[in-house]
Coordinates of C-alpha atoms in Angstrom, one line a residue:
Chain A
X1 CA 0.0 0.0 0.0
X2 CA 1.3 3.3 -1.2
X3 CA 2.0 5.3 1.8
X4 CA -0.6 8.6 3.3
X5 CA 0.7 11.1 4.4
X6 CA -1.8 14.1 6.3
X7 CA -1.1 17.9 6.3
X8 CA 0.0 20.3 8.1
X9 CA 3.4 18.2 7.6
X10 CA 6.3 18.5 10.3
X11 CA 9.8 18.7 9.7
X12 CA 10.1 15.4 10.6
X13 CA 7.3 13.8 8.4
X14 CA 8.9 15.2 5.3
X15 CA 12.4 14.0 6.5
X16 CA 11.0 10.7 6.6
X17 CA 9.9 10.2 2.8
X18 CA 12.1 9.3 0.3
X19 CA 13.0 9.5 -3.0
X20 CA 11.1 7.8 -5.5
X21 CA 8.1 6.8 -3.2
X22 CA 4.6 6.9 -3.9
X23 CA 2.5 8.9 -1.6
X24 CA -1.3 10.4 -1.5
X25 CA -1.4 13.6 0.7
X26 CA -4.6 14.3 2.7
X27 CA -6.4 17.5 5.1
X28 CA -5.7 21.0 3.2
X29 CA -3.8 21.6 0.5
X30 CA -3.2 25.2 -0.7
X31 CA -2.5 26.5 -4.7
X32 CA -0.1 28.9 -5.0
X33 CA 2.1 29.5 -7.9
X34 CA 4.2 32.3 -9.6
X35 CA 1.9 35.5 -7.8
X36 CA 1.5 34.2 -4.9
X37 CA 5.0 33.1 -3.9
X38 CA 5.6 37.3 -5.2
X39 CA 2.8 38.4 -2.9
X40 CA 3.5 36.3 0.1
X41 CA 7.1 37.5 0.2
X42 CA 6.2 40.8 -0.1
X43 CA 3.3 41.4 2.3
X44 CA 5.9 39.3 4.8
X45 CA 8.8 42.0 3.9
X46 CA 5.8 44.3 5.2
X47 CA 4.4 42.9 7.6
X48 CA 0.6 42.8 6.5
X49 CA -1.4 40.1 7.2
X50 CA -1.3 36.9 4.8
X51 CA -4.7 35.2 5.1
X52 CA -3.3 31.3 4.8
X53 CA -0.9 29.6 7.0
X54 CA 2.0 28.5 5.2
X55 CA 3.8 26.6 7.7
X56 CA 3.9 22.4 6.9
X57 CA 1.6 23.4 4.3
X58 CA 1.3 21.2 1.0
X59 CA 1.8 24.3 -1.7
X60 CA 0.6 22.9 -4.5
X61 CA 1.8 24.7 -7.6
X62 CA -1.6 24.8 -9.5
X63 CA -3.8 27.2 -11.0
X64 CA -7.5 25.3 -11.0
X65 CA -10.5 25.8 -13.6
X66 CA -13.2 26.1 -10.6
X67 CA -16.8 26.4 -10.9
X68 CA -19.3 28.3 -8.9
X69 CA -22.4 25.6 -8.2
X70 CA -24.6 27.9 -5.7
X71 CA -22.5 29.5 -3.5
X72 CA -19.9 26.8 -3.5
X73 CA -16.6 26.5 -5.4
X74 CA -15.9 23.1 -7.1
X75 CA -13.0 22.0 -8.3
X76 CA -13.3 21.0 -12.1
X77 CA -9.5 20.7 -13.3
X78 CA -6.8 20.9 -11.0
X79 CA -3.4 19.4 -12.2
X80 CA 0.1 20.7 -11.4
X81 CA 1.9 24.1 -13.5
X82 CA 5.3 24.1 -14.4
X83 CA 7.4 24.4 -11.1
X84 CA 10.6 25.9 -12.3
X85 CA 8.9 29.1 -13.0
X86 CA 8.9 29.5 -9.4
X87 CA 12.6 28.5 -9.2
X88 CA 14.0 31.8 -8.0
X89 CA 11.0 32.3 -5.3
X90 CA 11.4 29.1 -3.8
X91 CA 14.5 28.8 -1.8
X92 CA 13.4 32.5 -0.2
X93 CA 9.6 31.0 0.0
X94 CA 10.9 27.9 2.1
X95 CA 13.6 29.8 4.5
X96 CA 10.6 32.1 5.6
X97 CA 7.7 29.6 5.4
X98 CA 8.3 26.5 6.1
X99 CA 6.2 24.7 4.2
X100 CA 5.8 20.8 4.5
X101 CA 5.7 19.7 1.0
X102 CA 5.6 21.0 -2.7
X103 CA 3.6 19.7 -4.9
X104 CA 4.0 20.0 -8.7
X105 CA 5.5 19.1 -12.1
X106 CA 8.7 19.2 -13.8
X107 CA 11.1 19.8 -10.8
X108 CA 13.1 22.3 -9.3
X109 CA 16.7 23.9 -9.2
X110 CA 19.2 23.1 -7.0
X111 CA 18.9 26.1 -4.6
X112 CA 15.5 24.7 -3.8
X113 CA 16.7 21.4 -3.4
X114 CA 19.5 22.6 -0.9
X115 CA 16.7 24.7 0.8
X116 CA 14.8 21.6 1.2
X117 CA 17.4 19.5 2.9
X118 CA 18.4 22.7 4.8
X119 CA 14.2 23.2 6.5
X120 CA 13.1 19.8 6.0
X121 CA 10.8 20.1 3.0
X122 CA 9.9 17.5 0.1
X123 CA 9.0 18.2 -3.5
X124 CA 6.4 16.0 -4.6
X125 CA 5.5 14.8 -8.4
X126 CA 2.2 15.1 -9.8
X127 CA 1.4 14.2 -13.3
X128 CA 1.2 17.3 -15.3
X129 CA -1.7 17.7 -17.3
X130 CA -3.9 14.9 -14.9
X131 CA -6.0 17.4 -13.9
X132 CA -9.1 15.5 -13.6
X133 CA -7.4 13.1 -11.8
X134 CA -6.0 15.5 -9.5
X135 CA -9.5 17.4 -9.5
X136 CA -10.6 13.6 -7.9
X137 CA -8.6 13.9 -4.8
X138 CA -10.4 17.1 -3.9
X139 CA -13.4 16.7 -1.9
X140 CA -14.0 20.2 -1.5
X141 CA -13.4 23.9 -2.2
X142 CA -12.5 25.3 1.6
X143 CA -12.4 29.1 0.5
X144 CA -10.3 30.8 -1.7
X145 CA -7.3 33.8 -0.8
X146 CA -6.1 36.3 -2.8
X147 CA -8.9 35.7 -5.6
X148 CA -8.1 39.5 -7.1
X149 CA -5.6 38.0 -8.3
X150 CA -7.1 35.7 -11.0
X151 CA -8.5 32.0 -11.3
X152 CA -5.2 30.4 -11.9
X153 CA -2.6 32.5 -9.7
X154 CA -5.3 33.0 -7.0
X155 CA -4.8 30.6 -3.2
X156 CA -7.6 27.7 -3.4
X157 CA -7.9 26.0 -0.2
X158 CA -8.5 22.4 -1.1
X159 CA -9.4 19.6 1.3
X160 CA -8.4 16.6 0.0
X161 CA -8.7 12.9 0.2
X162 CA -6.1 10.3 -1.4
X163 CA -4.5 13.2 -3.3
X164 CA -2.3 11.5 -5.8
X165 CA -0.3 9.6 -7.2
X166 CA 2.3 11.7 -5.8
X167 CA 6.4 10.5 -6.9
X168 CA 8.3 12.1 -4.0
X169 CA 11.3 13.1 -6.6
X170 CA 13.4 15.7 -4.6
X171 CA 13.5 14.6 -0.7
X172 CA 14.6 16.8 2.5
X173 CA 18.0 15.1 2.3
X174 CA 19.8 16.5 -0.9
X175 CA 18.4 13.6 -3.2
X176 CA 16.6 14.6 -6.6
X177 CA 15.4 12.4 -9.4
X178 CA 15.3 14.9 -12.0
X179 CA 19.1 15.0 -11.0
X180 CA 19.3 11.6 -11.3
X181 CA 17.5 11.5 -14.9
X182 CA 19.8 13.9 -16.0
X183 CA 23.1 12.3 -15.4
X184 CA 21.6 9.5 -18.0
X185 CA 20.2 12.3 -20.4
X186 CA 23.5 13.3 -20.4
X187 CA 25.2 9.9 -21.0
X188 CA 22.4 9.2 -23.2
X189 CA 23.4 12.3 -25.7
X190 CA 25.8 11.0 -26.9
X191 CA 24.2 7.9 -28.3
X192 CA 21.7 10.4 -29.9
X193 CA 24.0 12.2 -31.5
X194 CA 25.4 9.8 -33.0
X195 CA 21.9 8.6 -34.7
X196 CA 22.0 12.3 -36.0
X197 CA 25.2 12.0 -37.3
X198 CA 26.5 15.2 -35.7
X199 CA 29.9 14.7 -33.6
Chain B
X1 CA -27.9 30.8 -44.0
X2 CA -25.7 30.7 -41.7
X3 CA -25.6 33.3 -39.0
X4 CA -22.7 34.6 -36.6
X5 CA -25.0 32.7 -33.9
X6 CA -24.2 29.7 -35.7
X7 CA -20.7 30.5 -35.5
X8 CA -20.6 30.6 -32.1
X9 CA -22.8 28.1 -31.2
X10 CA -20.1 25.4 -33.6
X11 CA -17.2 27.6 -31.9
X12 CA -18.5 26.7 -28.3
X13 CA -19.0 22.7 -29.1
X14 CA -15.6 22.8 -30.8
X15 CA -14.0 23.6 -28.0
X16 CA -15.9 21.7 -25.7
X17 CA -14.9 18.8 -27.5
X18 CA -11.5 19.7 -27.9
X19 CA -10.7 20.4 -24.3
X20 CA -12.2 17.2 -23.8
X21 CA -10.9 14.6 -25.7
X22 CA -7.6 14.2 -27.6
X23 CA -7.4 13.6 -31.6
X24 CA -7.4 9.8 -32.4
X25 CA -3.8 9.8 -33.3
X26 CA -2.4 11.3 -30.1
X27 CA -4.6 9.0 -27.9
X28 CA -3.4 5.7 -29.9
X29 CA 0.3 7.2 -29.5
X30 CA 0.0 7.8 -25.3
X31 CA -2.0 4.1 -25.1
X32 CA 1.0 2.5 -26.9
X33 CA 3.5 4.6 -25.3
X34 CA 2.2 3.2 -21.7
X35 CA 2.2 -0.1 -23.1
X36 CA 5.7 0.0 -24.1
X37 CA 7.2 1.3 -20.8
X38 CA 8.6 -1.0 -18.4
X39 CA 10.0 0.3 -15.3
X40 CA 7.4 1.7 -12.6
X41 CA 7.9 5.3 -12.7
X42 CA 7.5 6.2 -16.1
X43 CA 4.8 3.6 -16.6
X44 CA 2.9 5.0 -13.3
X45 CA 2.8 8.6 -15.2
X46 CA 1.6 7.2 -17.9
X47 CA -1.1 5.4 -16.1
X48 CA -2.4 8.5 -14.8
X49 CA -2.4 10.2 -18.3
X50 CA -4.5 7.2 -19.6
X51 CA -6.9 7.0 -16.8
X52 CA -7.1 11.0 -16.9
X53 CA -8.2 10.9 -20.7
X54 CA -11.1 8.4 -19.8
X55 CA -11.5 10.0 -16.4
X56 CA -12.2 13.1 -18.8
X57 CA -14.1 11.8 -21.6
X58 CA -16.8 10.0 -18.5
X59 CA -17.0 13.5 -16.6
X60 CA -17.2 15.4 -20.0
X61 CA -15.0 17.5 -18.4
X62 CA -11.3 19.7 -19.7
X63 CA -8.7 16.9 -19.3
X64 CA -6.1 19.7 -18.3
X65 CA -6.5 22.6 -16.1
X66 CA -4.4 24.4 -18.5
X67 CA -7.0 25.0 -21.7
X68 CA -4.5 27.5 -23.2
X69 CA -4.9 30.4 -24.9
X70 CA -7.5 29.9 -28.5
X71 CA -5.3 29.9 -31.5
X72 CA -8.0 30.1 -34.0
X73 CA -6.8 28.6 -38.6
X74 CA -10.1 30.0 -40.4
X75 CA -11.0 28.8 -44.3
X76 CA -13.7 30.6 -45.5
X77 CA -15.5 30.2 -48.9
X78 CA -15.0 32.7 -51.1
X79 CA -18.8 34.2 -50.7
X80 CA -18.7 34.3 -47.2
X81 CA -21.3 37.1 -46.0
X82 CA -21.2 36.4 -42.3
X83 CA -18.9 37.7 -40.2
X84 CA -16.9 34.4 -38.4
X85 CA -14.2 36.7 -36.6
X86 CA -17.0 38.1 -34.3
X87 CA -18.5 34.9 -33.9
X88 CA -15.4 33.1 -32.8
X89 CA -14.7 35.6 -30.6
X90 CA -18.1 35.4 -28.6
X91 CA -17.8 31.4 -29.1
X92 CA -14.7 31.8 -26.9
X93 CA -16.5 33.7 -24.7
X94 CA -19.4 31.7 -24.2
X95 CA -17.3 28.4 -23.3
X96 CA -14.7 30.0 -20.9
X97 CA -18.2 30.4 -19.1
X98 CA -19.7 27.0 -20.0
X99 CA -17.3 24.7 -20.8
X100 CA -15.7 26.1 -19.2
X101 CA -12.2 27.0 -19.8
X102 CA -9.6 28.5 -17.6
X103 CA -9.7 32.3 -18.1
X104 CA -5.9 32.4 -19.1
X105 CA -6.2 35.4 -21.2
X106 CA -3.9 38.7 -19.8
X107 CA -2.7 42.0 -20.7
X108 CA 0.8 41.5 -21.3
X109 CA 2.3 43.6 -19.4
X110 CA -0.1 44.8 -16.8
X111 CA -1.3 40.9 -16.4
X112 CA -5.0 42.1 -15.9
X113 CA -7.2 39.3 -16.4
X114 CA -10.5 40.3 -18.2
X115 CA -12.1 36.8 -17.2
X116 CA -13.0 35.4 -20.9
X117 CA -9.8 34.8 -22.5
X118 CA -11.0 37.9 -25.0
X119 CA -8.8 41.0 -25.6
X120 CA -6.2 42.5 -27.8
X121 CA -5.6 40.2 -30.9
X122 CA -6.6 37.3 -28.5
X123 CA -8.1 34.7 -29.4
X124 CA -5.9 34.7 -32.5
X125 CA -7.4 34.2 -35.8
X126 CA -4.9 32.9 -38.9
X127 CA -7.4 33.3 -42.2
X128 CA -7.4 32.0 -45.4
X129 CA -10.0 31.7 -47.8
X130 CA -10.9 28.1 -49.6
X131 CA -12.4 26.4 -52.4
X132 CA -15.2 24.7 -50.8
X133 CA -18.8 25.8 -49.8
X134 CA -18.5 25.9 -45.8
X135 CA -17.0 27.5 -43.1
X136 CA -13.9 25.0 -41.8
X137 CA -12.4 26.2 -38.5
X138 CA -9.5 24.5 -36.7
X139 CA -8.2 25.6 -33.2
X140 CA -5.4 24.5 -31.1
X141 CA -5.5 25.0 -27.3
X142 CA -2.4 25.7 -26.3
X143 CA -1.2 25.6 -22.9
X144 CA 1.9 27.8 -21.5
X145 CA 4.0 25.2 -20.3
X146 CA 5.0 23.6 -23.2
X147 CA 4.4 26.9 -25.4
X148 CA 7.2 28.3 -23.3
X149 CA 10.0 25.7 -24.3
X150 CA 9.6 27.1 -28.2
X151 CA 12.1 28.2 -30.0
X152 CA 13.6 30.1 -32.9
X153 CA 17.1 29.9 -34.7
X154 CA 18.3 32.3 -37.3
X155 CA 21.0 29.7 -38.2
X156 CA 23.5 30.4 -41.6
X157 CA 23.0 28.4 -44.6
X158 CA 26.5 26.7 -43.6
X159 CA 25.2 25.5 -40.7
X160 CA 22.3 23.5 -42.7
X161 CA 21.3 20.0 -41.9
X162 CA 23.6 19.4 -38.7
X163 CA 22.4 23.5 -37.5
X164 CA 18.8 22.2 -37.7
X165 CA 19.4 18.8 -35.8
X166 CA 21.8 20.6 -33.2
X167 CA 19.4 23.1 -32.6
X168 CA 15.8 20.5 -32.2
X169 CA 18.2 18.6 -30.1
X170 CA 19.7 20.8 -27.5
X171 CA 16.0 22.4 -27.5
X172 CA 14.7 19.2 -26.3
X173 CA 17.5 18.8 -23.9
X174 CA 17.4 22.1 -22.6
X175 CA 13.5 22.0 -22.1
X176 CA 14.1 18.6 -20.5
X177 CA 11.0 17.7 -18.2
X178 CA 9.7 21.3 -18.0
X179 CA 6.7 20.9 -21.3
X180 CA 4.9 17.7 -19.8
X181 CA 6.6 14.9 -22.0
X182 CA 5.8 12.9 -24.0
X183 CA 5.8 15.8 -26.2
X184 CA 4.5 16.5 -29.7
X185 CA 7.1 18.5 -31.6
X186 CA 6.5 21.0 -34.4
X187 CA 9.7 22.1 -36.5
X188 CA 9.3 25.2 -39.3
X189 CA 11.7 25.3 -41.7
X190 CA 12.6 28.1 -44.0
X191 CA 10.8 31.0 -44.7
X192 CA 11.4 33.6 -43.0
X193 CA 12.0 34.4 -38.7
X194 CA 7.7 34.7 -38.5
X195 CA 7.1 32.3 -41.3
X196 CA 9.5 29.4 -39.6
X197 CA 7.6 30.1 -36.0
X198 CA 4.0 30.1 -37.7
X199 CA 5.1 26.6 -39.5
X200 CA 6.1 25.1 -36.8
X201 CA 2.9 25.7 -35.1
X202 CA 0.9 24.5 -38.2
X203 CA 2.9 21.4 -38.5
X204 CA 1.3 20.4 -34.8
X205 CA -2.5 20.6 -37.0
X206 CA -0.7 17.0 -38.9
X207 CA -1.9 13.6 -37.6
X208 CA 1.7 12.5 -36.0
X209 CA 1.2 9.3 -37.4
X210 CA 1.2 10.9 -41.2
X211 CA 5.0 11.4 -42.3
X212 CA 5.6 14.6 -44.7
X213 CA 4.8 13.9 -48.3
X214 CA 8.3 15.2 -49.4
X215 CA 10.7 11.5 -48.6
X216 CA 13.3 14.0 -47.5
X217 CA 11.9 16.0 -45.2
X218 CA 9.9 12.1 -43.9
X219 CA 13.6 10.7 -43.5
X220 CA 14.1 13.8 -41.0
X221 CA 11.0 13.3 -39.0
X222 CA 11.6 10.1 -38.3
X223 CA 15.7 10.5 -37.4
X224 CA 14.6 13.2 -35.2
X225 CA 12.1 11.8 -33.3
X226 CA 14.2 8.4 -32.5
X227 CA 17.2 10.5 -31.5
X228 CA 15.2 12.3 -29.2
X229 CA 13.9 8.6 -27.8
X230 CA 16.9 7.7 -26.9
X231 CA 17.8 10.4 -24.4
X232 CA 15.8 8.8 -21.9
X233 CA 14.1 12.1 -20.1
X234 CA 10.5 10.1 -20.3
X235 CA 7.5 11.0 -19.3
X236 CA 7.3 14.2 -17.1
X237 CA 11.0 14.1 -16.9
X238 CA 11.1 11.5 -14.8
X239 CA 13.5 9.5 -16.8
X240 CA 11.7 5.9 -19.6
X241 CA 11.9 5.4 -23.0
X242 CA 9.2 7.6 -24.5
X243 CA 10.2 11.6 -24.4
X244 CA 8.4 12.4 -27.6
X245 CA 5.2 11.1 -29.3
X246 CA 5.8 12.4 -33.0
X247 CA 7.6 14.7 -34.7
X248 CA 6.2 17.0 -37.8
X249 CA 7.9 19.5 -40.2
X250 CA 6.6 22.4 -42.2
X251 CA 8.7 24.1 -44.5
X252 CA 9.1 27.0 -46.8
X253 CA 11.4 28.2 -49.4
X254 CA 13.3 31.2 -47.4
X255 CA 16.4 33.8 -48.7
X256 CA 19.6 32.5 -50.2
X257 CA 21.2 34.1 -46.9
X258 CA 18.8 32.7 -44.3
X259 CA 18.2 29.4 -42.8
X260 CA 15.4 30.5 -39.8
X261 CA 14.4 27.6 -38.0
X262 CA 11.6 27.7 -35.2
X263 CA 10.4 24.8 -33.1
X264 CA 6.8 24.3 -31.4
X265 CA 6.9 22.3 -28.1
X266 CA 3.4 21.0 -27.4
X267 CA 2.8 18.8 -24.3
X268 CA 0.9 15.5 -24.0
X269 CA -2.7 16.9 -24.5
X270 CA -2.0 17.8 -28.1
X271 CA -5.5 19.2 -28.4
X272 CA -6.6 20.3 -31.8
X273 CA -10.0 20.4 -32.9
X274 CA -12.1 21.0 -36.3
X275 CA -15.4 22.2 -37.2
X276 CA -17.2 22.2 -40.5
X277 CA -19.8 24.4 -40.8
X278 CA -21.9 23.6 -44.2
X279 CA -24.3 26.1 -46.3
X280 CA -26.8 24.1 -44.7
X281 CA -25.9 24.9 -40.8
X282 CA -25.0 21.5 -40.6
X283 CA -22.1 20.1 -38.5
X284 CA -19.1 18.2 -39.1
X285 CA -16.2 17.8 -36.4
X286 CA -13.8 15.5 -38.1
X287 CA -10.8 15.1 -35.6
X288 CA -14.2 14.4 -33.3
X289 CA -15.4 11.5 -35.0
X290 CA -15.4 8.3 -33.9

């Protein structure tokens, strides 16, 4: 059985995962992506109010397609963005924050991997472009933050339920398997190349 | 007749059903593709693409969040009286509200989001007129993830062949897991710096299981896409054997001193969608057939 793991997430829960496991998250998960990692750091650096709390939180790198049924918010399509547009923001994000987990697609830099292993936080695989899928693991809309903002870049406050498959690919001890990956890309260049006929 | 109501009403179902469910081709290419993997991570990323298309065709519902920005290819008969730009443009309207799509649509620089994925030049209409009796219009829902990875290269003519496998090469490598692979990959050749851009994003509107007509330019889809195959960054980046689903080229004659090459970089959900509309008002969607 793949393992569960429930938010908020300690420092010790996400040192315990490792790389290349299959988890489902449960409890709250929050979307945030490129505006609000800007926001957050800003109203922080000036100390107004942020309406969430960040700390173990599973940020979930996601902008949603929601749908207003009555006065409730439902989740229609909710799969991961591209996480290295938040590759600058992160490190900073993580120092201040604290967050538990980071959920998205594509991977991260370094400097967020060596923040990771530095505050104890876990990067955590989603399928890009499941987004039905993803929208399955959410059993409800909780509120939304920040909605100004827009749909996609907004904070959705998602309580979830077996939210996955997650791949936990960079873990709070330095380990990364996009690293990993690319050591073979690398290797394997060569061998394309070749079939190119380029030197 | 047909009215600009009509329009929109085809527009609306077009997109519905493009959002919704992938082209024949690309769905065949992701089933085989999760059949052919055989270690557990890439094979578990593809299991949740395959279960998210059916998960998606069941609900009825967008398959990806991410339902792009509306790039619109218009053929018009050449006695068209209605006007089909104005009805596209409220059929986009209608089904960010119904389908509904993601309102991705901003202001480029002041990022204001109007809400309907409507403004400035957006959604983006390429015209051309045809010589049949109805109204055919194509789109392609682009999302930014893989839209971002696209490139362009003003190589020389000396660099020629190798310059244009170089370049699609180190473009793969250097958008590595970033555009959702599997990708679909669109390659414009010649022309000119917009002309090479525009083809590459026209070759993505080919079935990728139809090679190019000219045996040349065939011989170069199919060297490209193996040598991308073999670099091993699989699906999401997360290392396996399929990076990229098919590979198309466009090309054009260009200037004695140019050789502009441009690449398109679309992800998994290579979502294109066509709609007939006949003197009649009747309907046809052939990618949508089945």
């Amino acid at each position: 059985m793949p393992k569960r793991i429930k938010t908020p997430i300690s420092e010790a829960d996400a040192r315990a995962l490792k790389v290349g496991e299959t988890i489902y998250v449960d409890g709250i998960v929050l979307t945030g992506r490129d505006e609000v990692h800007i926001h957050a750091l800003e109203y922080l650096e000036k100390g107004k109010q942020i309406p969430v709390e960040f700390k173990g939180a599973a940020l979930f790198h996601c902008g949603p397609i929601m749908k207003k049924v009555g006065e409730k918010w439902v989740a229609v399509a909710a799969g991961p963005t591209t996480s290295s547009r938040m590759n600058s923001l992160e490190p900073g994000f993580i120092e201040k924050f604290r967050p538990g987990a980071i959920i998205g697609k594509g991977g991260m830099s370094q400097p967020t991997v060596d923040a990771m292993k530095e505050f104890g936080c876990v990067y955590l695989a989603f399928t890009g472009g499941a987004a039905v899928l993803a929208a399955k693991g959410i059993k409800s809309v909780e509120g939304v933050e920040w909605f100004e903002l827009g749909m996609p870049e907004a904070i959705w406050i998602l309580n979830c339920d077996n939210f996955g498959p997650l791949t936990v690919a960079i873990d709070a001890h330095g380990n990364s398997l996009f690293a990993d990956v690319n050591v073979k890309v690398k290797e394997n260049e060569k061998k394309a190349r070749a079939r190119l006929g380029l030197s | 007749m047909v009215t600009e109501q009509d329009v929109t009403n085809a527009v609306v179902e077009l997109l519905r059903k493009t959002v919704v469910r992938l082209p024949q081709d690309v769905e065949d290419a992701l089933r085989k593709a999760y059949a052919s993997e055989t270690d557990e991570v890439p094979k578990m990323q593809l299991k949740a693409i395959v279960d998210n298309i059916d998960m998606a065709i069941k609900g009825n519902t967008p398959m990806c969040q991410d339902t792009g920005v509306t790039i619109f290819y218009a053929a018009l008969p050449k006695d068209c009286k209605v006007d089909v730009g104005k009805g596209i443009v409220e059929g986009v309207r209608k089904a960010t509200k119904e389908v509904p799509l993601r309102p991705n649509a901003v202001h480029p620089v002041t990022r204001k989001n109007p809400g309907d994925n409507v403004g400035e030049k957006m959604p983006y209409i390429n015209w051309r007129i045809h010589d049949k009796d109805y109204i055919e219009i194509t789109v392609m829902t682009k999302g930014a993830g893989s839209e971002n990875m696209s490139q362009l290269a003003m190589l020389t003519p000396s660099q020629g062949l190798k310059g244009i496998k170089e370049f699609v090469l180190n473009a793969v490598l250097r958008a590595g897991s970033n555009p959702c692979p599997p990708t679909i990959l669109g390659v414009g050749i010649g022309g000119s710096s917009d002309i090479a851009m525009k083809l590459a994003k026209e070759a993505l509107l080919r079935p990728i299981n139809e090679r190019h007509k000219d045996p040349e330019m065939a011989k170069l889809e199919t060297e490209l896409l193996e040598a991308i195959n073999m670099l091993g960054i699989g699906p999401m980046g997360l290392g396996g054997k399929t990076t990229c689903l098919g590979l198309n080229i466009e090309y054009a004659y260009c200037h004695t001193a140019s050789l502009p090459v441009g690449l398109n970089v679309q992800c998994w959900a290579g979502r294109r969608g066509t709609v007939r509309i006949h003197p009649d008002g009747k309907l046809a969607y052939p990618t949508h057939e089945r």
